[in-house]
C-alpha cells in the first residue's frame, strides 16, 4: 500500500475526519493538524511508516512536522476532489462536520426534561448553572429505539372528572368530512412521554392525516428569554440535530396539503430555516412571519430591545396547499362606519398619491369628474347644474385619479363625493370584507404574550408555575389560517396547553370539529396542561379528551438517577438497575462492583453521568412488539387499548 493510501485508511479511523458518505474531510484534517490536535497526533504515531515520514527525531524527542503534513494533505493527489464532500450540499452540519440531512444520529433528550439537573428550578435558584447530561445516540447504537411504544394509564377526562377509558372514538361522519378512513381515531389526545418516541408511535394511526403541526420549541438563547420555567441553554449543533430528529418524523404525519409551523426567536431563526428547507424543500416554505409578542421590549436586551418573535410555515406539497384569511379585528371593523343599501364601507380618496401620481406620468388619468351637489349625481360628462372636480393635491398641485374613465363609469355607484375643508373630494366606497389575507408582520394587543399568555394563566392560578406561554389569540390565528373546521392539529411541545384551548375556542366560535393531539413529557402535564383544560371544560362542558402515557422501562431509572441527592441513593439505584434494568451491552456490572470504591470518589454529577451512560436507551419505554411478554406485566385492559390504538377496534 502506498503511503498516501495508508494515511487515508488511518485517518478514517477518526470519525471527525469523515462525512456521512465515508469521504475524508480535508479542511477538517488540516484545521486540527495546525492546532496540533493531540488525538490526531496519537493516531499518526500508531503507524511506524507514517510516524517516520511526518515526525523528526531531535535528541530522542519526536517533533511533528505539521507543515510537511499539511502540504501532503493539500496535495491534489491525496484528495483530488475534497470539494465533493461539500458541493451541492450547502447546508447545516454538526460539530463533526457531518451534514444534518444525512445524519442518522438521534438527540434523545428534551432540554431539561430527560436530563439531570444539579441547579434549582425554583425562582430563587434560576440563575444557577444547570448541568445538562445530553444523550446523543449514534446510528449503530439504535435498534429498537424508534419502534412504536406501549401506552398505559389511559383515562377519559371530561367535565365530571377522570374515568377509565373503555375505548377510542372513531366518528365516521367526521372522518368523511376530513377525507380520512372512517375508522381513524377522533378523540382529542394528550400523551405524556418523550416527544420523539411519541411521534414515531403516532405514525401507525395518523400517518398522512394531520393538517397542521404547530410547535413552540425551546429557543436556545443565552439569556433570560426562556421558553420554559427553567434555564434553556442547549448546545447549538445538538439543538439542530434535536430539532431535525423530530421534524423528520413529524413530516410523515402531515397530509399532502398540511402545514408545519414552528415558533422561534432570532437566536436560531436562520439555522432553523435552513434545516427546514432541507427537510421540506425550499419551494415548500410559504412564509416567515414576525409577531410583536412583547410591545414594551425586553429591558434585559443588550442592544435592541427584543419585542418580537417569528414563526416559519412550511407545507408538505406547495401544489396542494391553501391558507385561509384572517377575520378583521374590532378596530378594523370600526373603520367601516358608513353603510348603504349594499353593505358597510369606508371612504378612500380616489386621488392617487405617491409615485406615478402626476399627469406627466399618467396623462390618461387626469380629467375632471362632474358632480351635482343638489341631486348628488356623479358623471364623467359635463351637464347642466354640475361642477367639475379635478384631482388636486392639498397644495393645489395637479395629481391623477386611481381609476380610468371606463372604470368610473362601470363602478359609479361605488363613488361618493363629500365636502372636505370647503372643497369637494371624490372617494371610493371601500366595501367591507370580513376577512383579510394574512400579512408577514403581525402586531396588536391580542398577540401580547404577557396579557394573553402569562396573565391569562393567572385566572387558572398557573402563571407562577409556567413562564413564557404564547398568547391564546396568536395560536388561534395560526390554527385559523393553516387548517379548516374539521382538521387534526398536533402540538408535540404542548407546554401549558395553549394549542388545546385554542382548538376548543375555535370550535365554539365556528361550530368546527377540530381535533387536538398534544405531547408533553414534564410532570406538569398533570397540574398545568391538564389542569388548564379541566377549567376550560368547566366553562365549555361538551368536550373531553383521552390521556395516556408511554409505559416506562429504563426511563424509571433515568428519573431516579435525576432525583438522587446522595451517593448512597445512587448506589441503591445501581443495585436495582443490575437486577431490573436493561444495561448497555458495553457494561460489565461485575467489573463495576469490583471498582465501587473508585466510583465513590467521583463527585455526584460524575456519578450520575456514569450511571446514565450504563443504561440502554433503546429500552427507555416498553416496545409495542413486546406487549405480550410477561416480564413487562402489561395489564389485560392496557393490552386491549393498545391493540385497538395500533390495529383498529376490530382487532383489539
XYZ file of C-alpha atoms in Angstrom:
652
model
C 0.000 0.000 0.000
C 1.306 3.453 -0.858
C 1.947 5.958 1.920
C -0.929 8.014 0.588
C -3.455 5.175 0.828
C -2.062 4.060 4.156
C -2.600 7.561 5.575
C -6.131 7.700 4.175
C -7.073 4.439 5.887
C -5.517 5.619 9.143
C -7.367 8.939 9.149
C -10.690 7.215 8.528
C -10.402 5.659 11.981
C -11.250 9.087 13.423
C -14.960 9.861 12.872
C -14.193 13.566 12.937
C -12.491 13.273 9.561
C -15.197 11.544 7.513
C -18.592 12.661 6.305
C -21.801 10.627 6.231
C -20.736 9.040 2.927
C -17.288 7.987 4.171
C -15.343 10.734 2.375
C -12.375 12.330 4.124
C -12.878 15.952 5.186
C -9.694 17.635 4.007
C -10.350 21.021 5.631
C -11.102 19.419 8.988
C -7.872 17.404 8.904
C -5.789 20.479 8.061
C -7.517 22.564 10.723
C -6.757 20.107 13.513
C -3.212 19.487 12.279
C -2.469 23.198 12.553
C -3.907 23.163 16.075
C -1.643 20.190 16.978
C -4.689 18.191 17.985
C -3.471 15.532 20.418
C -5.829 12.802 19.164
C -4.680 13.347 15.585
C -1.016 13.146 16.641
C -1.655 9.962 18.650
C -3.338 8.450 15.602
C -0.389 9.296 13.323
C 2.065 7.811 15.810
C 0.269 4.466 15.659
C 1.720 3.753 12.199
C 5.508 3.340 12.070
C 5.814 4.323 8.412
C 3.699 7.466 8.839
C 5.489 8.336 12.076
C 8.860 8.205 10.293
C 7.580 10.366 7.450
C 5.925 13.197 9.403
C 7.897 13.309 12.663
C 11.504 14.401 13.269
C 13.638 12.822 15.973
C 15.570 15.565 17.752
C 17.731 14.235 20.564
C 15.263 11.474 21.284
C 12.194 13.738 21.132
C 9.664 13.328 18.302
C 8.576 16.629 16.755
C 5.555 16.755 14.446
C 6.340 18.423 11.105
C 2.928 19.956 10.623
C 3.944 21.966 7.547
C 5.049 18.810 5.748
C 1.869 17.044 6.815
C -0.406 19.902 5.687
C 1.369 20.137 2.321
C 0.885 16.397 1.856
C -2.828 16.635 2.694
C -3.260 19.672 0.443
C -1.762 17.777 -2.472
C -4.454 17.188 -5.095
C -3.296 13.623 -5.496
C -4.190 12.952 -1.870
C -7.752 14.258 -2.096
C -8.278 15.259 -5.740
C -11.896 16.183 -5.136
C -12.177 17.035 -1.465
C -14.633 19.644 -2.685
C -17.020 16.790 -3.484
C -17.856 16.473 0.195
C -19.380 19.933 0.072
C -20.646 20.626 -3.438
C -24.427 20.693 -3.803
C -24.707 20.202 -0.045
C -24.652 23.753 1.208
C -26.488 23.476 4.493
C -26.079 22.621 8.149
C -23.503 20.305 9.663
C -22.922 19.128 13.189
C -19.721 19.571 15.171
C -18.128 16.574 13.468
C -18.732 18.012 10.016
C -21.480 15.536 9.152
C -24.353 17.013 7.195
C -27.557 17.014 9.178
C -29.554 15.995 6.125
C -27.590 12.724 6.040
C -27.033 12.266 9.771
C -28.751 9.311 11.406
C -27.758 10.076 14.980
C -30.504 10.894 17.454
C -30.601 13.537 20.159
C -32.906 11.769 22.528
C -33.488 14.249 25.291
C -35.732 17.258 25.509
C -33.669 20.019 27.148
C -34.083 19.941 30.905
C -36.739 17.268 30.714
C -34.943 13.953 30.347
C -31.687 15.362 31.630
C -30.159 15.549 35.087
C -30.405 18.844 36.939
C -27.984 19.951 39.607
C -29.179 23.540 39.909
C -32.626 24.523 41.092
C -35.758 25.116 39.082
C -37.344 27.398 41.640
C -37.247 31.150 41.043
C -34.578 31.851 43.711
C -32.295 29.290 42.025
C -32.961 30.018 38.373
C -29.654 31.824 37.847
C -27.651 28.804 38.976
C -25.807 26.798 36.369
C -27.669 23.692 35.261
C -25.830 20.505 34.381
C -27.276 19.052 31.201
C -26.479 15.413 30.504
C -27.042 15.322 26.796
C -27.899 11.961 25.246
C -26.852 11.504 21.614
C -27.158 8.055 20.109
C -25.058 7.098 17.099
C -26.705 5.008 14.335
C -25.020 1.792 15.455
C -26.462 2.282 18.957
C -30.038 2.438 17.701
C -32.004 -0.737 17.126
C -35.401 -0.689 18.861
C -35.435 2.967 19.908
C -37.931 4.264 17.352
C -40.338 1.342 17.373
C -43.943 2.072 18.492
C -44.289 2.043 22.273
C -46.808 0.628 24.726
C -49.206 3.174 26.229
C -50.595 2.961 29.748
C -52.574 4.921 32.404
C -55.433 5.558 29.987
C -58.141 7.978 31.148
C -61.052 9.821 29.615
C -61.341 13.285 31.149
C -64.486 15.418 30.891
C -66.450 17.973 32.907
C -67.210 15.312 35.540
C -63.580 14.331 36.109
C -61.439 11.325 35.184
C -62.858 7.985 34.059
C -61.481 4.623 32.993
C -61.103 4.538 29.214
C -63.290 1.872 27.623
C -62.198 2.505 24.053
C -61.335 5.115 21.433
C -63.960 7.007 19.463
C -63.950 6.725 15.687
C -66.614 9.068 14.322
C -67.191 8.020 10.720
C -69.085 11.227 9.825
C -66.227 13.474 10.985
C -63.713 11.277 9.182
C -65.710 11.511 5.968
C -65.572 15.313 6.224
C -61.819 15.033 6.651
C -61.450 12.643 3.746
C -59.904 10.059 6.086
C -60.617 6.360 6.656
C -63.800 6.029 8.688
C -62.060 4.120 11.491
C -59.493 6.861 12.270
C -59.428 7.849 15.953
C -61.313 11.125 16.508
C -60.629 11.576 20.241
C -58.657 14.553 21.467
C -55.415 13.117 22.888
C -52.862 14.232 25.476
C -49.836 11.927 25.598
C -47.101 12.045 28.224
C -43.631 10.872 27.231
C -40.553 11.625 25.143
C -41.923 13.508 22.139
C -39.567 11.898 19.603
C -40.800 8.449 20.603
C -44.429 9.603 20.726
C -44.140 10.918 17.149
C -42.915 7.544 15.922
C -45.696 5.821 17.876
C -48.345 8.038 16.243
C -47.283 7.093 12.713
C -49.253 3.840 12.612
C -52.590 5.588 13.228
C -52.042 9.143 11.973
C -49.520 8.961 9.119
C -50.557 11.465 6.431
C -53.642 12.588 8.378
C -52.513 15.688 10.310
C -53.470 19.018 8.695
C -51.388 21.256 10.976
C -48.401 20.664 13.236
C -47.667 23.697 15.407
C -44.774 23.682 17.880
C -43.167 26.188 20.214
C -39.798 24.500 20.918
C -37.003 25.681 23.246
C -35.468 28.776 21.690
C -31.862 28.063 22.731
C -30.976 31.595 23.892
C -28.083 32.577 26.114
C -30.339 34.946 28.028
C -33.284 35.166 30.368
C -35.673 34.799 27.421
C -36.591 31.234 28.321
C -39.493 29.446 26.733
C -39.976 27.363 29.865
C -39.732 27.913 33.618
C -36.123 26.781 33.785
C -32.816 27.589 32.178
C -32.693 26.850 28.488
C -29.057 26.627 27.379
C -28.689 23.980 24.686
C -25.585 23.390 22.577
C -26.119 24.785 19.071
C -25.357 21.792 16.860
C -27.034 19.442 19.341
C -30.116 21.662 19.263
C -30.165 21.453 15.470
C -29.860 17.666 15.489
C -32.533 17.513 18.192
C -34.898 19.567 16.020
C -34.047 17.575 12.878
C -34.905 14.237 14.521
C -38.360 15.444 15.487
C -39.224 17.394 12.334
C -38.141 14.419 10.191
C -40.675 12.217 11.990
C -43.378 14.909 12.091
C -43.250 15.390 8.326
C -44.621 11.873 7.752
C -47.674 12.687 9.891
C -48.697 15.612 7.664
C -51.343 15.315 4.978
C -50.304 16.312 1.457
C -51.990 19.708 1.918
C -50.803 20.010 5.517
C -48.657 22.647 7.201
C -45.757 22.641 9.643
C -45.478 25.816 11.726
C -42.714 26.459 14.262
C -42.220 29.477 16.543
C -38.670 30.711 17.108
C -36.718 33.825 18.081
C -33.684 35.392 16.399
C -31.107 33.102 18.063
C -31.812 30.094 15.848
C -34.029 31.641 13.159
C -31.570 31.377 10.274
C -30.347 27.898 11.180
C -33.821 26.502 11.751
C -34.855 27.937 8.387
C -32.018 26.183 6.563
C -32.798 22.952 8.418
C -36.494 23.102 7.477
C -35.545 23.982 3.882
C -33.588 20.720 3.757
C -36.388 18.654 5.285
C -39.420 20.113 3.467
C -37.722 21.613 0.422
C -37.156 25.313 -0.046
C -40.025 25.562 -2.516
C -42.415 24.413 0.216
C -41.545 27.312 2.542
C -44.589 29.583 2.284
C -43.840 32.254 4.856
C -41.751 33.758 7.641
C -43.984 35.835 9.898
C -42.782 38.344 12.503
C -45.017 38.787 15.567
C -44.792 41.539 18.169
C -45.243 39.499 21.348
C -43.738 41.991 23.786
C -44.717 45.563 22.806
C -42.605 47.086 25.572
C -39.426 45.269 24.540
C -37.197 43.281 26.880
C -35.284 45.503 29.276
C -32.510 42.902 29.672
C -31.600 43.005 25.952
C -28.001 44.168 25.488
C -28.588 46.012 22.226
C -32.022 46.176 20.606
C -34.941 45.756 22.995
C -36.331 42.455 21.740
C -40.065 42.832 21.218
C -40.958 40.108 18.767
C -40.573 36.550 17.591
C -41.141 34.664 14.362
C -42.887 31.640 13.041
C -41.860 29.663 9.977
C -44.510 27.997 7.845
C -43.873 25.060 5.504
C -46.263 22.907 3.557
C -45.937 19.262 2.616
C -46.838 19.951 -1.010
C -46.934 23.528 -2.343
C -49.196 22.485 -5.223
C -51.948 21.367 -2.836
C -51.563 23.950 -0.075
C -54.138 26.657 0.579
C -54.248 29.046 3.522
C -57.281 30.864 4.912
C -57.912 34.551 5.505
C -57.957 36.143 8.948
C -61.096 37.882 10.260
C -60.935 41.634 10.673
C -60.201 42.914 14.152
C -62.723 45.007 16.067
C -60.583 48.049 15.352
C -60.569 47.269 11.626
C -64.325 46.685 11.597
C -64.894 50.102 13.175
C -63.209 51.711 10.162
C -66.230 50.688 8.051
C -68.504 53.256 9.677
C -70.725 54.066 6.667
C -73.486 51.922 5.188
C -75.731 51.978 2.134
C -78.232 49.507 0.721
C -75.377 47.253 -0.414
C -73.032 46.997 2.596
C -70.908 48.795 5.168
C -67.949 50.689 3.765
C -65.144 53.136 4.492
C -64.061 56.042 2.310
C -60.757 56.027 0.415
C -59.729 59.039 -1.737
C -59.893 58.363 -5.465
C -56.948 60.730 -5.991
C -53.686 58.860 -6.473
C -50.718 59.693 -4.247
C -47.086 58.684 -4.246
C -45.191 57.595 -7.354
C -46.777 57.921 -10.808
C -49.404 60.272 -9.387
C -48.822 63.271 -11.684
C -50.256 63.977 -15.179
C -46.841 63.826 -16.817
C -46.558 60.191 -15.679
C -50.199 59.107 -16.156
C -51.818 61.644 -18.586
C -54.844 59.420 -19.282
C -55.864 59.587 -15.619
C -56.027 63.389 -15.430
C -59.563 64.541 -16.204
C -62.485 66.190 -14.382
C -65.294 64.349 -12.622
C -68.629 66.173 -12.625
C -70.915 66.413 -9.599
C -74.371 67.840 -8.912
C -74.485 68.986 -5.261
C -78.288 69.094 -5.308
C -79.052 65.649 -6.760
C -75.757 64.014 -5.619
C -75.290 62.655 -9.153
C -71.776 61.857 -10.427
C -70.675 61.772 -14.078
C -67.639 61.904 -16.340
C -69.594 64.167 -18.740
C -70.387 67.806 -18.126
C -74.088 68.509 -17.638
C -76.168 71.479 -16.549
C -76.004 72.114 -12.847
C -72.830 70.039 -12.426
C -69.481 71.297 -11.134
C -66.132 69.895 -12.165
C -63.666 68.330 -9.743
C -60.021 67.746 -10.631
C -57.563 65.520 -8.743
C -55.606 68.256 -6.979
C -53.238 67.835 -4.058
C -53.579 69.755 -0.794
C -51.243 72.417 -2.141
C -53.177 72.670 -5.392
C -50.687 70.628 -7.456
C -52.117 68.500 -10.234
C -52.494 64.775 -9.498
C -54.330 61.928 -11.254
C -57.178 59.577 -10.412
C -56.589 55.945 -9.496
C -59.360 54.846 -11.877
C -59.798 55.388 -15.600
C -62.977 56.905 -17.075
C -64.138 53.451 -18.156
C -63.753 52.028 -14.653
C -65.524 55.023 -13.122
C -68.484 54.512 -15.451
C -68.697 50.800 -14.503
C -68.416 51.495 -10.773
C -70.191 54.824 -10.455
C -72.336 53.520 -7.558
C -69.154 52.942 -5.553
C -68.117 56.600 -5.645
C -69.115 59.216 -3.109
C -68.327 62.930 -3.035
C -68.045 64.866 0.213
C -67.093 68.396 1.086
C -63.791 68.471 2.985
C -62.336 71.788 4.204
C -64.518 73.712 1.788
C -63.571 71.580 -1.233
C -65.359 68.680 -2.869
C -63.380 65.424 -2.669
C -64.084 62.193 -4.572
C -63.965 58.981 -2.529
C -64.221 55.297 -3.338
C -66.561 53.234 -1.182
C -64.216 50.529 0.059
C -66.715 47.734 0.729
C -66.338 45.755 3.918
C -64.585 42.427 3.645
C -64.927 40.437 6.840
C -61.615 38.702 6.256
C -58.156 39.634 5.006
C -55.093 37.898 3.614
C -52.584 37.313 6.455
C -49.561 39.605 6.345
C -45.968 38.744 7.210
C -45.955 41.121 10.192
C -48.479 40.598 12.994
C -48.973 43.117 15.759
C -51.707 44.255 18.103
C -52.773 43.807 21.696
C -54.176 40.320 21.044
C -50.674 38.913 20.443
C -49.166 40.267 23.678
C -47.688 37.190 25.402
C -47.876 38.881 28.792
C -51.534 39.913 28.660
C -52.926 36.873 26.859
C -50.286 34.335 27.909
C -48.794 34.813 31.363
C -51.555 36.988 32.848
C -54.201 34.867 31.162
C -52.916 31.836 33.072
C -53.350 33.702 36.347
C -57.083 33.065 36.194
C -56.216 29.358 36.468
C -53.637 30.022 39.235
C -50.944 28.645 36.915
C -48.899 31.711 35.953
C -46.327 31.223 38.718
C -45.598 27.705 37.508
C -45.112 28.381 33.805
C -43.063 31.056 32.046
C -43.429 32.491 28.544
C -46.667 30.896 27.316
C -47.854 32.053 23.904
C -50.846 34.359 23.549
C -54.004 32.287 23.158
C -55.090 34.546 20.282
C -51.803 34.125 18.423
C -52.199 30.346 18.439
C -55.870 30.669 17.481
C -54.987 32.767 14.441
C -52.244 30.359 13.370
C -54.704 27.469 13.544
C -57.359 29.565 11.804
C -55.262 30.263 8.692
C -53.476 26.902 8.410
C -56.310 24.432 8.981
C -60.027 24.049 8.445
C -63.006 23.333 10.704
C -62.517 19.560 10.625
C -58.719 19.332 10.874
C -56.466 17.367 13.203
C -53.962 19.665 14.977
C -50.766 18.267 16.534
C -48.545 20.051 19.065
C -45.687 17.890 20.357
C -44.352 20.697 22.596
C -47.619 21.136 24.486
C -46.378 23.164 27.473
C -49.301 24.846 29.226
C -51.838 23.544 26.701
C -52.480 26.749 24.734
C -52.968 24.793 21.486
C -55.674 22.590 23.007
C -57.601 25.564 24.377
C -57.245 27.397 21.049
C -58.785 24.392 19.247
C -61.722 24.259 21.663
C -62.347 28.028 21.466
C -62.282 27.988 17.658
C -64.691 25.058 17.533
C -67.080 27.005 19.759
C -66.709 30.052 17.526
C -67.477 28.408 14.177
C -69.058 25.047 15.047
C -65.984 23.128 13.886
C -64.853 19.595 14.720
C -61.121 20.247 15.050
C -59.233 17.588 16.992
C -56.086 18.170 19.037
C -53.219 15.804 19.786
C -50.764 17.079 22.393
C -47.492 15.627 23.657
C -45.767 16.739 26.848
C -43.259 14.882 28.993
C -42.809 17.112 32.014
C -44.765 16.134 35.122
C -46.551 19.485 34.969
C -48.714 17.933 32.257
C -50.965 16.874 35.172
C -51.056 20.159 37.067
C -50.707 22.760 34.318
C -51.666 21.279 30.928
C -54.498 19.065 32.120
C -55.324 21.436 34.973
C -55.905 24.240 32.480
C -58.095 22.078 30.238
C -60.199 20.892 33.166
C -61.004 24.514 33.920
C -61.926 25.065 30.273
C -64.235 22.032 30.416
C -65.940 23.600 33.419
C -66.846 26.503 31.110
C -67.499 24.539 27.902
C -68.918 21.229 29.020
C -69.364 19.252 25.809
C -65.678 18.457 25.211
C -63.458 15.722 26.593
C -60.058 14.188 25.879
C -58.113 10.975 26.362
C -54.946 10.974 28.460
C -52.336 8.247 28.091
C -48.605 7.918 28.592
C -45.687 5.849 27.365
C -45.059 2.838 29.588
C -41.710 3.391 31.325
C -38.880 0.889 31.412
C -35.353 2.291 31.789
C -36.988 5.702 31.998
C -37.758 4.837 35.626
C -34.038 4.645 36.357
C -33.303 7.862 34.469
C -35.737 9.644 36.776
C -34.349 8.007 39.901
C -30.804 8.997 38.927
C -32.001 12.523 38.192
C -33.688 12.860 41.587
C -30.921 11.284 43.702
C -29.204 13.673 46.096
C -26.510 11.438 47.604
C -24.048 8.729 46.551
C -25.881 6.283 48.796
C -29.120 6.889 46.884
C -27.302 6.338 43.574
C -25.817 3.051 44.800
C -29.316 1.880 45.712
C -30.443 2.796 42.186
C -27.481 0.816 40.804
C -28.497 -2.299 42.736
C -31.991 -2.036 41.295
C -30.621 -1.370 37.791
C -28.499 -4.520 37.911
C -31.466 -6.742 38.615
C -34.392 -4.992 36.908
C -32.906 -2.612 34.344
C -31.642 -3.056 30.824
C -27.959 -2.186 30.702
C -25.887 -1.264 27.670
C -24.097 -4.191 26.027
C -20.826 -2.429 26.863
C -21.404 -2.636 30.611
C -19.735 -5.261 32.794
C -21.656 -4.986 36.058
C -19.231 -7.287 37.880
C -16.305 -5.070 36.934
C -18.254 -2.021 38.127
C -18.858 -3.627 41.520
C -15.193 -4.522 41.837
C -14.327 -0.837 41.423
C -17.135 0.590 43.529
C -14.754 2.433 45.851
C -13.323 4.347 42.919
C -16.895 5.241 41.895
C -17.450 6.749 45.335
C -14.541 9.141 44.840
C -16.319 10.816 41.889
C -18.457 13.873 42.532
C -22.226 13.458 42.428
C -22.579 14.809 38.907
C -19.927 12.446 37.562
C -21.595 9.535 39.338
C -24.951 10.386 37.762
C -23.429 10.763 34.324
C -21.718 7.386 34.599
C -24.880 5.562 35.673
C -26.862 7.176 32.884
C -24.320 6.018 30.315
C -24.715 2.437 31.549
C -28.391 2.301 30.541
C -29.604 1.022 27.178
C -31.587 3.923 25.732
C -33.387 1.635 23.310
C -35.319 0.449 26.344
C -36.479 3.697 27.911
C -40.063 2.574 27.298
C -41.723 -0.765 26.545
C -41.913 -1.554 22.818
C -45.345 -2.453 21.461
C -43.870 -5.510 19.732
C -43.140 -6.936 23.202
C -46.502 -6.120 24.782
C -47.340 -9.779 25.407
C -44.025 -10.530 27.114
C -44.863 -11.447 30.726
C -41.761 -9.655 32.021
C -43.406 -6.274 31.371
C -46.621 -7.124 33.210
C -48.895 -5.161 30.860
C -52.470 -5.356 32.142
C -55.225 -7.017 30.157
C -57.054 -3.711 29.679
C -53.879 -1.912 28.572
C -53.242 -4.660 26.025
C -56.784 -4.253 24.676
C -56.471 -0.461 24.351
C -53.001 -0.609 22.774
C -54.090 -3.171 20.222
C -57.133 -1.051 19.449
C -54.953 2.050 19.040
C -52.427 0.377 16.743
C -54.575 -2.109 14.838
C -58.136 -0.763 14.899
C -61.059 -1.695 17.147
C -61.937 -4.883 15.284
C -58.500 -6.333 16.058
C -58.362 -5.416 19.743
